[in-house]
Short mmCIF file of N, CA and C in Angstrom, two decimals:
data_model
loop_
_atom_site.label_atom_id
_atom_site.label_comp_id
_atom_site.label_asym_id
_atom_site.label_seq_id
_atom_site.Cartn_x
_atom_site.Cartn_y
_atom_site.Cartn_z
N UNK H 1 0.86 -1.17 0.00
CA UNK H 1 0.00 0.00 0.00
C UNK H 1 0.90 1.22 0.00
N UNK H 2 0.65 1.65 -1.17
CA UNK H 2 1.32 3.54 -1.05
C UNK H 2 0.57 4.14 -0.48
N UNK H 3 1.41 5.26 0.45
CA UNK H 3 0.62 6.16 1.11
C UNK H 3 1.74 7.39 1.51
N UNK H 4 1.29 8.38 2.11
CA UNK H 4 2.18 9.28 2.49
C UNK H 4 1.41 10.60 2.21
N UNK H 5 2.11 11.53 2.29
CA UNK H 5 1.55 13.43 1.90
C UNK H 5 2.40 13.54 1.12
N UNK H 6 2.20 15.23 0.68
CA UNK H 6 3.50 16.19 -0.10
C UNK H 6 4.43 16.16 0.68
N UNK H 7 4.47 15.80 1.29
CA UNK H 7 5.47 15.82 2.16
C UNK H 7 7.07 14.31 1.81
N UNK H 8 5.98 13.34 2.05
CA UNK H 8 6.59 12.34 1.63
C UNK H 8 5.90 11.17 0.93
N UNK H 9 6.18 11.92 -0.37
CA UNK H 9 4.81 10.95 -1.20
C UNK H 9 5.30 9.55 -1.61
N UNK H 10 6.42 9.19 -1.07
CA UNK H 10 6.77 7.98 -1.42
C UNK H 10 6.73 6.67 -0.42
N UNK H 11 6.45 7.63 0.80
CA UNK H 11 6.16 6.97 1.68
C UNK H 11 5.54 5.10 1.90
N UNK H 12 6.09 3.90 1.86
CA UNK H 12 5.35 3.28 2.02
C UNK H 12 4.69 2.40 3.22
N UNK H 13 3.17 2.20 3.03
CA UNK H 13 3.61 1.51 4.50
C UNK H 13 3.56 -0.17 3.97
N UNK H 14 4.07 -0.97 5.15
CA UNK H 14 4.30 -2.32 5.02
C UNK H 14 3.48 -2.81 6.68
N UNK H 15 2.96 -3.98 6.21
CA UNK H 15 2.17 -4.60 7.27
C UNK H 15 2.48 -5.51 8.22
N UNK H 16 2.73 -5.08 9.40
CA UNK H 16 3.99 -6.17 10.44
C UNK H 16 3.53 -7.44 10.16
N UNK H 17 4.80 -7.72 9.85
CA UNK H 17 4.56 -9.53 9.49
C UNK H 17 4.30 -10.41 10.59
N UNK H 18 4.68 -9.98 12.08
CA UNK H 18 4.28 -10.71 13.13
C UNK H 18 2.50 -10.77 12.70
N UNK H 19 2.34 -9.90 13.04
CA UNK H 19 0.30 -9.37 13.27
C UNK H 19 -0.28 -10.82 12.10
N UNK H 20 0.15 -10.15 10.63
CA UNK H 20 0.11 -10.86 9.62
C UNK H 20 -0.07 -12.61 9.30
N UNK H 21 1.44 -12.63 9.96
CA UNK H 21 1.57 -14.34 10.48
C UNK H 21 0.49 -14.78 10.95
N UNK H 22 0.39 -14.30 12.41
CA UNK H 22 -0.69 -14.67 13.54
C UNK H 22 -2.17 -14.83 12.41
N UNK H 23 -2.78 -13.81 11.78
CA UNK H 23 -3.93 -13.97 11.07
C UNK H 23 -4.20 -14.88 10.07
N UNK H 24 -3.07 -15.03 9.67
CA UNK H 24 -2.87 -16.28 8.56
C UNK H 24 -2.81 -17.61 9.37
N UNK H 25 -2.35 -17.91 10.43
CA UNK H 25 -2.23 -19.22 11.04
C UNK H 25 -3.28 -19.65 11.87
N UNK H 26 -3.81 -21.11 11.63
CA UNK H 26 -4.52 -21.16 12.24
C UNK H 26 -6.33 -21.15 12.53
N UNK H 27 -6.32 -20.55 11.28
CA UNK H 27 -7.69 -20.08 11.08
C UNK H 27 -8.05 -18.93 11.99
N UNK H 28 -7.01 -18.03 12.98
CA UNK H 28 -7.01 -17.47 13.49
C UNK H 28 -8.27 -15.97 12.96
N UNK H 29 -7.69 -15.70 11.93
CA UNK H 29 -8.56 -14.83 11.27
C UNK H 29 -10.16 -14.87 11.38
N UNK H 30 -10.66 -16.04 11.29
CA UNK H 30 -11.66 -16.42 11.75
C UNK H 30 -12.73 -16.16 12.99
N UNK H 31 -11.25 -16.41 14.27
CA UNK H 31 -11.88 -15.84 15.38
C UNK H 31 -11.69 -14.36 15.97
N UNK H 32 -11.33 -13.84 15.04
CA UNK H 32 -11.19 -12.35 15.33
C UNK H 32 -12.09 -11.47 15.20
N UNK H 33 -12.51 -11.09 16.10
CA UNK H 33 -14.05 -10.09 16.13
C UNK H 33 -13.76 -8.88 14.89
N UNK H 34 -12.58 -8.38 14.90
CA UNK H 34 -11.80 -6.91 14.85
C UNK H 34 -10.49 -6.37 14.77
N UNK H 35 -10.32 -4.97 14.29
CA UNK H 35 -9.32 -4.69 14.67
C UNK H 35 -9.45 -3.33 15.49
N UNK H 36 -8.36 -3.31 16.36
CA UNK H 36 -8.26 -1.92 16.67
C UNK H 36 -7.04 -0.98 16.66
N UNK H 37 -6.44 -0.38 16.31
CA UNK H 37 -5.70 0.55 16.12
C UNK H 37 -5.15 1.70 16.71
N UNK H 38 -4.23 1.95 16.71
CA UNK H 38 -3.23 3.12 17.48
C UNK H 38 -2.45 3.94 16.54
N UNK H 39 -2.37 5.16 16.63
CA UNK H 39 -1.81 5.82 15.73
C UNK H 39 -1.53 7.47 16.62
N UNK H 40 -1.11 8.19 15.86
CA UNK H 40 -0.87 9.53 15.46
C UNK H 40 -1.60 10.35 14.95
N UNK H 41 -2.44 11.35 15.56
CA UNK H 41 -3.11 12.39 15.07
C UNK H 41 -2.82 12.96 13.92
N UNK H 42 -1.52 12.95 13.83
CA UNK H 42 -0.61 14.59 13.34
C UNK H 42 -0.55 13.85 11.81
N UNK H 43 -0.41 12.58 12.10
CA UNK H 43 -0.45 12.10 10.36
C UNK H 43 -1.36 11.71 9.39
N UNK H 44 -2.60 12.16 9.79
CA UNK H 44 -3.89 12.70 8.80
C UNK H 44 -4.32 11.52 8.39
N UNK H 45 -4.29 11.58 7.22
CA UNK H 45 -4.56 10.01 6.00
C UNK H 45 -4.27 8.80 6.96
N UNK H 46 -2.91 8.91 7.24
CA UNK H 46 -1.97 8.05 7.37
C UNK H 46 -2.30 7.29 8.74
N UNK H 47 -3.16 7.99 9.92
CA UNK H 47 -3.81 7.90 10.90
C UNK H 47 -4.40 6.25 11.17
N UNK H 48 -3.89 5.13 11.66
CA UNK H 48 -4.20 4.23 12.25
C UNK H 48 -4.42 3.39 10.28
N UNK H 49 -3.40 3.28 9.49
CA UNK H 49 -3.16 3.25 8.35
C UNK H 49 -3.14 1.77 8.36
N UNK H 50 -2.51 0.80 9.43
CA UNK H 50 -2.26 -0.30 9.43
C UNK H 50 -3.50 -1.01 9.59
N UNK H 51 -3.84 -0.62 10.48
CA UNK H 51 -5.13 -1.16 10.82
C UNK H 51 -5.89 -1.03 10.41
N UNK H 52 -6.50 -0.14 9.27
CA UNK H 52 -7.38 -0.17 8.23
C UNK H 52 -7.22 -0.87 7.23
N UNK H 53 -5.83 -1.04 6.76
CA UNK H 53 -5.91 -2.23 5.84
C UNK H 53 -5.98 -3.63 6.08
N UNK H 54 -5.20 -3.85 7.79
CA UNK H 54 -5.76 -4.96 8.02
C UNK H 54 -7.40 -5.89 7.75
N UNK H 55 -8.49 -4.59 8.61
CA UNK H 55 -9.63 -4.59 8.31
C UNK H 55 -10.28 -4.77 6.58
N UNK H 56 -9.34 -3.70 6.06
CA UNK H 56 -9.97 -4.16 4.36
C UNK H 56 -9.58 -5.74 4.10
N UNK H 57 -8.19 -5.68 4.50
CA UNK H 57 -7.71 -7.14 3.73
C UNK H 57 -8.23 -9.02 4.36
N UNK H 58 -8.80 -8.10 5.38
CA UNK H 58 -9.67 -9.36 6.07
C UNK H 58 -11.53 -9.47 6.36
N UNK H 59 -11.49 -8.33 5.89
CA UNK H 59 -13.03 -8.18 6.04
C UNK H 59 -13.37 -8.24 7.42
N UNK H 60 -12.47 -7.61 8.32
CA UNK H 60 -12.96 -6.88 9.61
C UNK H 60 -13.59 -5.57 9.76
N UNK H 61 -14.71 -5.81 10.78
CA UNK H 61 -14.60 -4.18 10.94
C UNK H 61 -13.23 -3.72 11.78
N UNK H 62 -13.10 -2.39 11.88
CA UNK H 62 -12.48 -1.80 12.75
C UNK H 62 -13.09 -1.21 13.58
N UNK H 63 -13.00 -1.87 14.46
CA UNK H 63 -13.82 -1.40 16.13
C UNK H 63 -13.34 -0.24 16.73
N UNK H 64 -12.14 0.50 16.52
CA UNK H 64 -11.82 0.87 17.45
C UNK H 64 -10.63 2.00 17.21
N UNK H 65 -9.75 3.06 17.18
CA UNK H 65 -8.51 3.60 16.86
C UNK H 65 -8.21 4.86 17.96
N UNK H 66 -7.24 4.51 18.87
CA UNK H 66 -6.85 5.54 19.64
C UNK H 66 -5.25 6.16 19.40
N UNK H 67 -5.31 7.42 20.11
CA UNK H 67 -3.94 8.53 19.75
C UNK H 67 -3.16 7.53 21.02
N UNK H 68 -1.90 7.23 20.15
CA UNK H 68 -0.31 7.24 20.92
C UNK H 68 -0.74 5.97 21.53
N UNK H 69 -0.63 6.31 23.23
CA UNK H 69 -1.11 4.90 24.50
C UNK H 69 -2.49 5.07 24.42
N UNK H 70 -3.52 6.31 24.32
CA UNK H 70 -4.66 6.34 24.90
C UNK H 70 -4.66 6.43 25.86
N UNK H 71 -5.46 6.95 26.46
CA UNK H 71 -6.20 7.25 27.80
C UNK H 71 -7.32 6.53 28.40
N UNK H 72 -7.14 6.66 29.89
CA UNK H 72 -8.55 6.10 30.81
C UNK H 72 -9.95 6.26 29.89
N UNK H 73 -10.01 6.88 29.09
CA UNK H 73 -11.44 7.09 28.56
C UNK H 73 -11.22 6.03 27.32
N UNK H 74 -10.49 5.96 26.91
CA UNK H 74 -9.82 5.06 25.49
C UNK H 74 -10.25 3.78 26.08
N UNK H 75 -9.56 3.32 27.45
CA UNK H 75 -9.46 1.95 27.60
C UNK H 75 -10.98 1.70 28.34
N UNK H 76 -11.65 2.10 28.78
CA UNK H 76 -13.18 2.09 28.86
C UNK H 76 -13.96 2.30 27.64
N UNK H 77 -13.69 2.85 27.03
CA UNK H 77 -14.71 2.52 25.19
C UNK H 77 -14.44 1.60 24.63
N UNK H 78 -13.12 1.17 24.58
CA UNK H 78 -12.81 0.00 24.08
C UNK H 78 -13.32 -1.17 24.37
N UNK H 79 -12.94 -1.43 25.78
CA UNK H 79 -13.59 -2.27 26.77
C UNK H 79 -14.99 -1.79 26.63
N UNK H 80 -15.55 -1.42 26.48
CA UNK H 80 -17.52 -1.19 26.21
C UNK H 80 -17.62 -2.14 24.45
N UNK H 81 -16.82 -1.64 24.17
CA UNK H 81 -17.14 -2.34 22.44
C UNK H 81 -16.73 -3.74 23.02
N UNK H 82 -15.69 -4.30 22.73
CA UNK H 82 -15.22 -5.61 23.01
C UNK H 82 -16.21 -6.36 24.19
N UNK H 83 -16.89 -6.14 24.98
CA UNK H 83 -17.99 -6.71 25.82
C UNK H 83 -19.21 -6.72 25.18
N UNK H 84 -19.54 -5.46 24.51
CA UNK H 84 -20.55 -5.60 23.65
C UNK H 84 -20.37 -6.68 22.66
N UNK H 85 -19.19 -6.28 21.98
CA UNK H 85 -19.16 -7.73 20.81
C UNK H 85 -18.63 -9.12 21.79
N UNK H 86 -18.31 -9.28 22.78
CA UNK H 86 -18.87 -10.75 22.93
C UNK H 86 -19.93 -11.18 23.69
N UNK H 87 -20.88 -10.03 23.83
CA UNK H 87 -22.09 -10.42 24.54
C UNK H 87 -22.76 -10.84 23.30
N UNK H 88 -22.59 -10.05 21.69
CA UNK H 88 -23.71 -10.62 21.08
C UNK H 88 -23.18 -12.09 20.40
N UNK H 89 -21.58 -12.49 20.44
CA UNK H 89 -21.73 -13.75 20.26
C UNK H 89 -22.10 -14.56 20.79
N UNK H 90 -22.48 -14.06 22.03
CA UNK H 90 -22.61 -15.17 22.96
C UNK H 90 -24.30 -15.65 22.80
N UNK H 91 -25.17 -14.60 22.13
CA UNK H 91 -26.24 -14.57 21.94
C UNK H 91 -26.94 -15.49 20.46
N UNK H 92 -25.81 -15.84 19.82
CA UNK H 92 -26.46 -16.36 18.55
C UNK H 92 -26.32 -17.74 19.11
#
């Protein structure tokens, strides 16, 4: 995936092959509700970049994308989604 600004339009990004591995093995992909993501404000487009293509390239949603570590409010929304989504698996 190309990506980048005027800044640095050549920019590319590449998709950690650990993460990658793990989704490919296993049927792992399978049991994955989601993704969620961490990123950088300041880099616009480019903003939680990995994790959106993860989501395209697996047909996840993306649940979720917080700045840098996130904050107490971050890790309580998160934790609200992720309970929500396994309360409704637990429901089918």
């Amino acid at each position: 995936m190309i990506g980048g600004s005027r800044f640095t339009p050549t920019l590319t990004e590449i998709l950690t092959t650990p993460m990658h591995d793990y989704l490919e093995s296993y049927d792992n992909v399978k049991r994955c509700a989601g993704i969620i993501g961490s990123g950088n404000l300041t880099l616009g487009k480019m903003y939680v970049i990995t994790a959106k293509i993860y989501a395209k390239e697996y047909g996840l949603p993306l649940l979720a994308a917080f700045e840098s570590r996130g904050t107490t409010r971050d890790i309580e929304r998160i934790y609200k989604i992720l309970t929500d989504k396994a309360n409704e698996n637990t429901l089918m």
